[in-house]
mmCIF file of N, CA and C in Angstrom:
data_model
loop_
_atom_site.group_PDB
_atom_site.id
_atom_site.type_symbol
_atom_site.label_atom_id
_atom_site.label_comp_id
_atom_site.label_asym_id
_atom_site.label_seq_id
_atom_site.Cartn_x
_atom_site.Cartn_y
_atom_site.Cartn_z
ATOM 1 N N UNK F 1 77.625 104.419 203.822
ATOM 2 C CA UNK F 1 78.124 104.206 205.176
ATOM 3 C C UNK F 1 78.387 102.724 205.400
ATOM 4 N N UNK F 2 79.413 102.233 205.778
ATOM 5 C CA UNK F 2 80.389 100.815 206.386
ATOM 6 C C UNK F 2 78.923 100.470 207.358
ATOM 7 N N UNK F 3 78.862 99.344 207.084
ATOM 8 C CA UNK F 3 77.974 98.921 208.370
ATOM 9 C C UNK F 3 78.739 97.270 208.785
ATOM 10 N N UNK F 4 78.888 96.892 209.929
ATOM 11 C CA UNK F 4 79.430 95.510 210.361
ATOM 12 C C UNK F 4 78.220 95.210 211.775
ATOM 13 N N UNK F 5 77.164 93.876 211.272
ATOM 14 C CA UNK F 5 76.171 93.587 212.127
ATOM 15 C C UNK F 5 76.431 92.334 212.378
ATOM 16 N N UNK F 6 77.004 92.092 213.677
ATOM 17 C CA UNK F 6 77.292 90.651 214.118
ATOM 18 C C UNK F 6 75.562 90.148 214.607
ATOM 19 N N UNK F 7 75.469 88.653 214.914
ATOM 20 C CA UNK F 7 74.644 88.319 215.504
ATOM 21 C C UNK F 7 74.932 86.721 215.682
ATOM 22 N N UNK F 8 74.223 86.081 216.567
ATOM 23 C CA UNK F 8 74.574 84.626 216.626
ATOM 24 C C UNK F 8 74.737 84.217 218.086
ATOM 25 N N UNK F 9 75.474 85.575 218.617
ATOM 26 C CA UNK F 9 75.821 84.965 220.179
ATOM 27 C C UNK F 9 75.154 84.664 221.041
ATOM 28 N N UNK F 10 75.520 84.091 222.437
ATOM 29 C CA UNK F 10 74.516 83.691 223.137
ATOM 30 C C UNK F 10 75.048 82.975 224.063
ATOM 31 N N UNK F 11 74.443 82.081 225.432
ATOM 32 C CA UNK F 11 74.764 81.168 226.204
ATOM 33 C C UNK F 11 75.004 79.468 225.683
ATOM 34 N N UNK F 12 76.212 78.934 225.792
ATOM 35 C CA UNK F 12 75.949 77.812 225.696
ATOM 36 C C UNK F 12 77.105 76.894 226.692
ATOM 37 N N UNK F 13 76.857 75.903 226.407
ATOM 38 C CA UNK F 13 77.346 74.860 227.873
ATOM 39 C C UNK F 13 78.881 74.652 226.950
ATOM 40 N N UNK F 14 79.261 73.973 227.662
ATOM 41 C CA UNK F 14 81.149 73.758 227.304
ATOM 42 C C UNK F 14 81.053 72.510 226.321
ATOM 43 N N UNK F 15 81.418 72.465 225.153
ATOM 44 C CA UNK F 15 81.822 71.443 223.987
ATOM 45 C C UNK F 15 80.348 72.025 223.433
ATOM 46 N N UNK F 16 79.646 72.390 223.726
ATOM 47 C CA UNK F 16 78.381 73.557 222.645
ATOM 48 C C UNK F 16 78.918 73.928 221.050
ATOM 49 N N UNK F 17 77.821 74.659 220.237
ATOM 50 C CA UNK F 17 78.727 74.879 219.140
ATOM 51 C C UNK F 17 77.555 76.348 219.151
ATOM 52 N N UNK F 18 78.123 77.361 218.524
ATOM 53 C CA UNK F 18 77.678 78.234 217.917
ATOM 54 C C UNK F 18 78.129 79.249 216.346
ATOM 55 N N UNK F 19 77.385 79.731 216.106
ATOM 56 C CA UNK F 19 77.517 80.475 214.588
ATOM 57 C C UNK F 19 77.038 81.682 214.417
ATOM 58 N N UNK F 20 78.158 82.160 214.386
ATOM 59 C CA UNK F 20 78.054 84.297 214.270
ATOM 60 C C UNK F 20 78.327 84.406 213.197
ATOM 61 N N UNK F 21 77.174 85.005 212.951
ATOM 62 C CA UNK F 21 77.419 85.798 211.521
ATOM 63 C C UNK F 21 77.587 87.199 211.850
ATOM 64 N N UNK F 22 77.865 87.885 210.251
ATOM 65 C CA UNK F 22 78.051 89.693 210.480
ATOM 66 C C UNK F 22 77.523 89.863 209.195
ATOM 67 N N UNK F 23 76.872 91.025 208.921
ATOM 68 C CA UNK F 23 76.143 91.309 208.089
ATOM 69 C C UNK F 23 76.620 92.543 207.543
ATOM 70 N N UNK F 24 77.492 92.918 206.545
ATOM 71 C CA UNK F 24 78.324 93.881 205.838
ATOM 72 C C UNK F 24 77.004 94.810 204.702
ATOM 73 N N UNK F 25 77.516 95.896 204.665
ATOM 74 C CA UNK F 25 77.011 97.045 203.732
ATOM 75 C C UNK F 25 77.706 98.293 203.629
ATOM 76 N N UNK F 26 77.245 99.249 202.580
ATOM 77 C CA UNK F 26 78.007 100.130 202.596
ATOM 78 C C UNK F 26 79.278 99.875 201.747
ATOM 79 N N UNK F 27 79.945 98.711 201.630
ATOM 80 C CA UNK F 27 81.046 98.675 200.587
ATOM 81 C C UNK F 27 80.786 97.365 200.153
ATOM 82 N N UNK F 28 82.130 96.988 198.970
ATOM 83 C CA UNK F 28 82.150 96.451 197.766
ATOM 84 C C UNK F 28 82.535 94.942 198.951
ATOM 85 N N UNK F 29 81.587 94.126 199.629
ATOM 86 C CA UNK F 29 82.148 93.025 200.488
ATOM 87 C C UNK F 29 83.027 92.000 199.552
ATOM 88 N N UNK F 30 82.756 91.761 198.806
ATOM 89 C CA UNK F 30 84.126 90.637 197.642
ATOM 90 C C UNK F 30 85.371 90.945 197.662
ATOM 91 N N UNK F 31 85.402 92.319 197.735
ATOM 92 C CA UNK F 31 86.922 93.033 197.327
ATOM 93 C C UNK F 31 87.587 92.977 199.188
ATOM 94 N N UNK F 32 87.259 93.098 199.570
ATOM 95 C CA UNK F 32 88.109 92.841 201.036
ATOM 96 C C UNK F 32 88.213 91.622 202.004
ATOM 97 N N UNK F 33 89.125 91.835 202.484
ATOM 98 C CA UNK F 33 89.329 90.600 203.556
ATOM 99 C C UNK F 33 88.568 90.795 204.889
ATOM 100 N N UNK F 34 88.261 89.696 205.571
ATOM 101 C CA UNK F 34 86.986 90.129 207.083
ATOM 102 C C UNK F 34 87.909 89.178 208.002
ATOM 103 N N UNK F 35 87.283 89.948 209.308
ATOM 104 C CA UNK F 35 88.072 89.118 210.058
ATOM 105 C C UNK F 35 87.288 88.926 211.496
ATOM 106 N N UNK F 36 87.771 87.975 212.391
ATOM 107 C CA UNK F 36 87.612 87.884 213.831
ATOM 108 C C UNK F 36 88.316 88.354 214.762
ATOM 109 N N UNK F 37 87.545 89.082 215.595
ATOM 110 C CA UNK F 37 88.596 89.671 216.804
ATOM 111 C C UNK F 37 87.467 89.407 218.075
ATOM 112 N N UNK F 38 87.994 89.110 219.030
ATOM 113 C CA UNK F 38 87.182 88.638 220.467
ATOM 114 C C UNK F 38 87.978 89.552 221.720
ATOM 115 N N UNK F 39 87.150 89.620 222.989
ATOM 116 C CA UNK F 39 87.902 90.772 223.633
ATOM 117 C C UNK F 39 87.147 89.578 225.151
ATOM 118 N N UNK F 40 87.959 88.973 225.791
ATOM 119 C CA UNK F 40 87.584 88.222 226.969
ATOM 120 C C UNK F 40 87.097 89.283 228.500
ATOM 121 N N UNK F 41 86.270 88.874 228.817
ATOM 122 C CA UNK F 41 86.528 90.053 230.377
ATOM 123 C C UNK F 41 88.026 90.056 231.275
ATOM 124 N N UNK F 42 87.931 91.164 230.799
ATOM 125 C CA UNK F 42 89.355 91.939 232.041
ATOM 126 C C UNK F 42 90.579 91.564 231.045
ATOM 127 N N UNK F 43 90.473 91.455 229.879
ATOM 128 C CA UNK F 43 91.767 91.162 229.045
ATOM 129 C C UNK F 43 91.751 92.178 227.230
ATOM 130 N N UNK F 44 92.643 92.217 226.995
ATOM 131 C CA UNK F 44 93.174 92.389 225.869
ATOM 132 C C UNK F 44 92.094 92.266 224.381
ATOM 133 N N UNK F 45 92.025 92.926 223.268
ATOM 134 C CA UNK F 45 91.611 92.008 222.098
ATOM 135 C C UNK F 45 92.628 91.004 221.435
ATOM 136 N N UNK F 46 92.007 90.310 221.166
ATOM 137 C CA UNK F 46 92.699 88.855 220.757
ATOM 138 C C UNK F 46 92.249 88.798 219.424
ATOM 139 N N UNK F 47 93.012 88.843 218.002
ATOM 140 C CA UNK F 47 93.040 88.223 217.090
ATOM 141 C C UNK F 47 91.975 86.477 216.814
ATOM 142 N N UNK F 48 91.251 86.492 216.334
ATOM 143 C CA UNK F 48 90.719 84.860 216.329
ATOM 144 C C UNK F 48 91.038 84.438 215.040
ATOM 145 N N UNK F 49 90.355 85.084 213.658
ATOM 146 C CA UNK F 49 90.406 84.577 212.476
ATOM 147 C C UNK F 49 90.267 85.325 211.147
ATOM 148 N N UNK F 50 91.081 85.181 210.047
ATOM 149 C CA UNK F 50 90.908 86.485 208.934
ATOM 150 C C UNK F 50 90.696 84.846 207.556
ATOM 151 N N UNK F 51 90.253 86.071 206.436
ATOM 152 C CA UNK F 51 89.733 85.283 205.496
ATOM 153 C C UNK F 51 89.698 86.012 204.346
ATOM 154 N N UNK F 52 90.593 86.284 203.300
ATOM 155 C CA UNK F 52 91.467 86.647 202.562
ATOM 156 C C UNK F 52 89.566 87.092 201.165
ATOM 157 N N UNK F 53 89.742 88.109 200.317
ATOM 158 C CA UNK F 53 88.493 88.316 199.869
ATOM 159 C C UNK F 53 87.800 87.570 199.226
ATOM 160 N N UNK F 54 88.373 86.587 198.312
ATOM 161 C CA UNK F 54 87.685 85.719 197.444
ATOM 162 C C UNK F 54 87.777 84.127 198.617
ATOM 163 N N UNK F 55 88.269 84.319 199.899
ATOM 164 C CA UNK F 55 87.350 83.002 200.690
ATOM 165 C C UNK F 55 88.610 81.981 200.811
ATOM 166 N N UNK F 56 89.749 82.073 199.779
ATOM 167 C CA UNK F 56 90.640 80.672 199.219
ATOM 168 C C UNK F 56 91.365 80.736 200.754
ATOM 169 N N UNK F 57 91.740 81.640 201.098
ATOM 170 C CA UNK F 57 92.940 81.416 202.409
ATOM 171 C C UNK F 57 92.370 82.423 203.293
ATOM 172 N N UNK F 58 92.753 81.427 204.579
ATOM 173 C CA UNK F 58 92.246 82.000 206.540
ATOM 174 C C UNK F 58 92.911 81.426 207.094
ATOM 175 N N UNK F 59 93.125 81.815 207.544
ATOM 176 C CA UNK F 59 94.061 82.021 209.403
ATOM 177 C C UNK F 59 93.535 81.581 209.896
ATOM 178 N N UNK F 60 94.090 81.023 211.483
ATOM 179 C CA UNK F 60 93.138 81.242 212.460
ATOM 180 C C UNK F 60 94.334 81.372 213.758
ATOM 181 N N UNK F 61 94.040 81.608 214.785
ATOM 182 C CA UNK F 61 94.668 82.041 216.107
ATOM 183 C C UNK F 61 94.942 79.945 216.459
ATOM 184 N N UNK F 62 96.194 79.887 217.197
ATOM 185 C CA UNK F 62 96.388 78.979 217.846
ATOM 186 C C UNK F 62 95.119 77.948 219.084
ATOM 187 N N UNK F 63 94.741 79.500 219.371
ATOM 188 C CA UNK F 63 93.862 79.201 220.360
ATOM 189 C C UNK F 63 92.234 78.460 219.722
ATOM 190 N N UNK F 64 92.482 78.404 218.881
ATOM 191 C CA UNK F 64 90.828 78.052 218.028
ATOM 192 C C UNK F 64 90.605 77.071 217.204
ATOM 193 N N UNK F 65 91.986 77.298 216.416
ATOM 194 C CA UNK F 65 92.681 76.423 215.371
ATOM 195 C C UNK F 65 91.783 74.855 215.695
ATOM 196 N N UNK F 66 91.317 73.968 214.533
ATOM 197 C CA UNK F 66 90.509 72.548 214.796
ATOM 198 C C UNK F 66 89.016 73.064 215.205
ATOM 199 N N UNK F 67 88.939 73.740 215.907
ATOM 200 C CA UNK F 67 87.481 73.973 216.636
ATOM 201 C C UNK F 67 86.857 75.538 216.494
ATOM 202 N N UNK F 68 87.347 76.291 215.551
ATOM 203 C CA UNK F 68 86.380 77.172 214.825
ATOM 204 C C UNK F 68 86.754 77.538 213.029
ATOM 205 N N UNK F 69 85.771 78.007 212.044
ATOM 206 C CA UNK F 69 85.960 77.775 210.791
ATOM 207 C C UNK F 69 85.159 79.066 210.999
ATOM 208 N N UNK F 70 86.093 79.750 209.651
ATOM 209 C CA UNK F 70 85.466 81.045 209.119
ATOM 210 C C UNK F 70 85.439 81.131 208.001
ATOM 211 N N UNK F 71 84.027 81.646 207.444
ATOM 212 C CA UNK F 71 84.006 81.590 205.980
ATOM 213 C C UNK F 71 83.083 82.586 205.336
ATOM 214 N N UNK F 72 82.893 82.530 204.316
ATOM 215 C CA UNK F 72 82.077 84.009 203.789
ATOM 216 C C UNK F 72 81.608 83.758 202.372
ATOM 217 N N UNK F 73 80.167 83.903 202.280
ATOM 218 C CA UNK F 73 79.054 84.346 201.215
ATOM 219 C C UNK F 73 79.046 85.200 200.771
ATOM 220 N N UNK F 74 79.786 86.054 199.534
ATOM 221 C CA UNK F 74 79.860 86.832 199.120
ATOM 222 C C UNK F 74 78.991 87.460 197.864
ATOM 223 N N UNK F 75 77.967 86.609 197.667
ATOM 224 C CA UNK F 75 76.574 86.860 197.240
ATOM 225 C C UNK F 75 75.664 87.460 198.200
ATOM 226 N N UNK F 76 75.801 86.778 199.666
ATOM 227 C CA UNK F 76 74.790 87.267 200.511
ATOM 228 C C UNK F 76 75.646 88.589 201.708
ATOM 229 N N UNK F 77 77.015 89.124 201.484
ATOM 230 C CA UNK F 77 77.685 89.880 201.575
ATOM 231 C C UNK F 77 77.818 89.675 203.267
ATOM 232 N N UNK F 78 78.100 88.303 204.081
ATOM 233 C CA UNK F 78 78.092 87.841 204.849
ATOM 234 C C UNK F 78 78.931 87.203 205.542
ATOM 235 N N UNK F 79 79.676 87.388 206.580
ATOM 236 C CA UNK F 79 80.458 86.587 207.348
ATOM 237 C C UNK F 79 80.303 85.525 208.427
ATOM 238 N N UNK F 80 80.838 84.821 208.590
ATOM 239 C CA UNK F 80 80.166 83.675 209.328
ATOM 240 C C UNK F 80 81.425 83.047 210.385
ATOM 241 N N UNK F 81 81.090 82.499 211.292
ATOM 242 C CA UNK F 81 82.126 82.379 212.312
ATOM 243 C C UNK F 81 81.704 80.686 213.080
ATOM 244 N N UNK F 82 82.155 79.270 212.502
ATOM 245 C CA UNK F 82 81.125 78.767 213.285
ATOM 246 C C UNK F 82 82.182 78.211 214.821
ATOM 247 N N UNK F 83 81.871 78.156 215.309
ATOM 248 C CA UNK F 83 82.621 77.976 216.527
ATOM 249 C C UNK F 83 82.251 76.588 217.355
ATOM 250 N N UNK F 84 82.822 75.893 217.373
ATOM 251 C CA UNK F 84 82.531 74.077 217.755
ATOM 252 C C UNK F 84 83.328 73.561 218.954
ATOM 253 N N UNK F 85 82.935 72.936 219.666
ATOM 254 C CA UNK F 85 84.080 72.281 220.727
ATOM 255 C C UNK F 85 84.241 73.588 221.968
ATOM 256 N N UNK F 86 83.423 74.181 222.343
ATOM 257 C CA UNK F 86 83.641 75.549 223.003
ATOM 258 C C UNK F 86 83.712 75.942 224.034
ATOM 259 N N UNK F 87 84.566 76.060 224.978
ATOM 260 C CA UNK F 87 85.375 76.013 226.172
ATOM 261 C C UNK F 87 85.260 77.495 226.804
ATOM 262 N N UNK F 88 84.718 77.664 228.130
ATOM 263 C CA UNK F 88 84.728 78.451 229.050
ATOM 264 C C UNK F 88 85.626 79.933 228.648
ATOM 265 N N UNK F 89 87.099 79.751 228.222
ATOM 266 C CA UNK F 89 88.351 80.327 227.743
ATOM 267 C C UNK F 89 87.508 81.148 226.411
ATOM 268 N N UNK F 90 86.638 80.750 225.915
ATOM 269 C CA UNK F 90 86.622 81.082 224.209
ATOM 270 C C UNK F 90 85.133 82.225 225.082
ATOM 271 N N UNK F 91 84.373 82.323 226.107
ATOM 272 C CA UNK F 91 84.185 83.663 226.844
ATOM 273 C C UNK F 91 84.812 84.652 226.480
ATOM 274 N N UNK F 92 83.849 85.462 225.346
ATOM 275 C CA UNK F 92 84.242 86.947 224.758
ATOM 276 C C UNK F 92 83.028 87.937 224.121
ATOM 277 N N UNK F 93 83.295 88.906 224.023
ATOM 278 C CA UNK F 93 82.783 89.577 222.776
ATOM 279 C C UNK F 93 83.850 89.371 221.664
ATOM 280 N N UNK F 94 82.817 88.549 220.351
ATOM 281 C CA UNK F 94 83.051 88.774 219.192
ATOM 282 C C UNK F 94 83.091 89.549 218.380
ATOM 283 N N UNK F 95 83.838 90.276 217.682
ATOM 284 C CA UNK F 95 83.500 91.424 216.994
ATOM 285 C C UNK F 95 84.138 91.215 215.248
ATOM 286 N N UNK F 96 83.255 91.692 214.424
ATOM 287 C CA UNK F 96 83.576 91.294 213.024
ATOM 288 C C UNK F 96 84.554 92.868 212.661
ATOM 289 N N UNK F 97 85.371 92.558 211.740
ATOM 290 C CA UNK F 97 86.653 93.532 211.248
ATOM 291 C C UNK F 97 86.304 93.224 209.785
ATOM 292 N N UNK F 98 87.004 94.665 209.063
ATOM 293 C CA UNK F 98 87.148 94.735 207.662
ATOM 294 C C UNK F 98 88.653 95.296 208.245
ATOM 295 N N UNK F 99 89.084 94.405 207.118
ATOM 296 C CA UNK F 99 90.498 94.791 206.760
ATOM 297 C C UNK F 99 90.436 96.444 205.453
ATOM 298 N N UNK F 100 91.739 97.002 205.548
ATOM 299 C CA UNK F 100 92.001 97.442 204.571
ATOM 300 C C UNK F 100 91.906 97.218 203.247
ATOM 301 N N UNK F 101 92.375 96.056 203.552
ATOM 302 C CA UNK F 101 92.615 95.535 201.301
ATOM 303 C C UNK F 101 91.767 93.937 201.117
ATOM 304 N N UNK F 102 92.436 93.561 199.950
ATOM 305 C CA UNK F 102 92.126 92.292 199.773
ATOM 306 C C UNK F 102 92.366 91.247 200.860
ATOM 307 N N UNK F 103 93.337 91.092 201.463
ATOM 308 C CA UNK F 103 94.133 90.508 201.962
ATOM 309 C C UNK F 103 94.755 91.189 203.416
ATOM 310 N N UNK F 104 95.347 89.870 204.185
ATOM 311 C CA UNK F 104 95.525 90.462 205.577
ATOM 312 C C UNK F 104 97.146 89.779 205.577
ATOM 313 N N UNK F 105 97.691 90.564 206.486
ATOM 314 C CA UNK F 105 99.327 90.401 206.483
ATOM 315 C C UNK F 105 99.966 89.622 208.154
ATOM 316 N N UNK F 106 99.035 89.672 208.655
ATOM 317 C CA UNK F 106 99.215 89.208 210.123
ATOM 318 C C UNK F 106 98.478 88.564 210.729
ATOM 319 N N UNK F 107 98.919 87.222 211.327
ATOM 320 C CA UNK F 107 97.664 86.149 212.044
ATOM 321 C C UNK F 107 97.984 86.535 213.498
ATOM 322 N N UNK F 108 97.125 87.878 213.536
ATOM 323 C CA UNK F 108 97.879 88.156 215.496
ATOM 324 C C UNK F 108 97.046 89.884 215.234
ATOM 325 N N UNK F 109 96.823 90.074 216.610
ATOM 326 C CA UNK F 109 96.205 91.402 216.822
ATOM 327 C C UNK F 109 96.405 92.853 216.004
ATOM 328 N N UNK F 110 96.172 93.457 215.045
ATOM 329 C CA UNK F 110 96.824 94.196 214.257
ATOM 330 C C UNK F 110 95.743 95.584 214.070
ATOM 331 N N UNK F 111 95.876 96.165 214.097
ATOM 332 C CA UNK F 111 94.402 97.335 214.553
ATOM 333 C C UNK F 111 94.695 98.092 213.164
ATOM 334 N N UNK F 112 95.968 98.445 212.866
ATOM 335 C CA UNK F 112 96.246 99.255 211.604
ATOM 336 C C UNK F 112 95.684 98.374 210.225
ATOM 337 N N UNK F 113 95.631 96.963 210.934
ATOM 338 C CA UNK F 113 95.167 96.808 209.491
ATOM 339 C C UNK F 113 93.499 96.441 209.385
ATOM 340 N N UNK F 114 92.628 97.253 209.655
ATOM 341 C CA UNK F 114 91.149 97.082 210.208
ATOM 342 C C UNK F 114 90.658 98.314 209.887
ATOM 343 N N UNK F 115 89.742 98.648 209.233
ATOM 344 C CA UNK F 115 88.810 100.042 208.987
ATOM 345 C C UNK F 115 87.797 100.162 209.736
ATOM 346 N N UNK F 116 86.903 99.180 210.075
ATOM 347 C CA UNK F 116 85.898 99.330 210.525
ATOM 348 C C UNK F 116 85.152 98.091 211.306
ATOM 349 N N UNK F 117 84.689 98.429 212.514
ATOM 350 C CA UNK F 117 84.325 96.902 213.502
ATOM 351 C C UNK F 117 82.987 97.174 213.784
ATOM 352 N N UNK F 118 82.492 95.862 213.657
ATOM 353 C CA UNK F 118 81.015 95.573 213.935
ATOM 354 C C UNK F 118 80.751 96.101 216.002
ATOM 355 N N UNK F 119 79.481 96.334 216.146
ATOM 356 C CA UNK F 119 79.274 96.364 217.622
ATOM 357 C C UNK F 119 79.833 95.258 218.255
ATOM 358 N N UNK F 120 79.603 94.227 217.928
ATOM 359 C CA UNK F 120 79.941 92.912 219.221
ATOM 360 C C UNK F 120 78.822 92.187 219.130
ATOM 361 N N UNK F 121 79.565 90.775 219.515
ATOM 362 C CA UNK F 121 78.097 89.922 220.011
ATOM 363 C C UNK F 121 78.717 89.113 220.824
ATOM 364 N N UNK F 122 78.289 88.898 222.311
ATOM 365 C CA UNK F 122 78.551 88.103 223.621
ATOM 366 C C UNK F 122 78.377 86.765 223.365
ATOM 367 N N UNK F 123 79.059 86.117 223.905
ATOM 368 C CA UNK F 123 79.293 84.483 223.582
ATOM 369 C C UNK F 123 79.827 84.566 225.179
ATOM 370 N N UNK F 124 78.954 83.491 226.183
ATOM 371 C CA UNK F 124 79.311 83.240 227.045
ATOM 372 C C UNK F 124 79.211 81.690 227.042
ATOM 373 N N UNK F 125 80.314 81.050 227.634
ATOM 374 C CA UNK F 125 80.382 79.733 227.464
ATOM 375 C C UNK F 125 80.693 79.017 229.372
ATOM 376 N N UNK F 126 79.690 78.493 229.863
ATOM 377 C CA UNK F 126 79.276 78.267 230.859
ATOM 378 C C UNK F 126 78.240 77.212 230.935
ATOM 379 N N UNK F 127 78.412 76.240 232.259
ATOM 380 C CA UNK F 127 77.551 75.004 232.360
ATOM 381 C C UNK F 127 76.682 76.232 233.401
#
């Protein structure tokens, strides 16, 4: 069974930094690509960040781009999200994605290409 276990989130003040991880099982984590998706109150899911299986190439959303880095331990079968410089706007649930394949084809909201999403973890960003 796919398992996707975010954790990390939490309250922090504006220019704060935080670090979500997700904790993968159930499949072969090396062989696929992982990704970020965030869902703001009263809005849309938003694409944040993907990271291709062996780690070499990631994306990231316009909106994040400079001030969050995604990367992945694929010994400890782990995703990681660190998020720096962090602005009121960046207020979401985080949620970790497995792509289909190795690799991801779109830096933008894409649901077809996603198997399976972690619960969420709240990141509220507030003085």
């Amino acid at each position: 069974e796919v398992q996707l276990v975010e954790s990390g989130g939490g309250l922090v003040q504006p220019g704060g930094s935080l670090r979500l991880s997700c904790e993968a099982s159930g499949f072969t984590f090396s062989s696929y690509a992982m990704g970020w998706v965030r869902q703001a109150p009263g809005k849309g899911l938003e694409w944040v960040s993907g990271i291709r299986s062996g780690g070499g190439s990631r994306s990231y959303a316009d909106s994040v781009k400079g001030r969050f880095t995604i990367s992945r331990d694929n010994a400890k079968n782990t995703l990681y999200l660190q998020m720096n410089s962090l602005k009121p706007e960046d207020t979401a649930v985080y949620y970790c994605v497995k792509y289909r394949g190795a690799r991801y084809y779109s830096n933008r909201y894409a649901p077809d290409e996603y198997d399976y999403w972690g619960q969420g973890t709240q990141v509220t960003v507030s003085s």
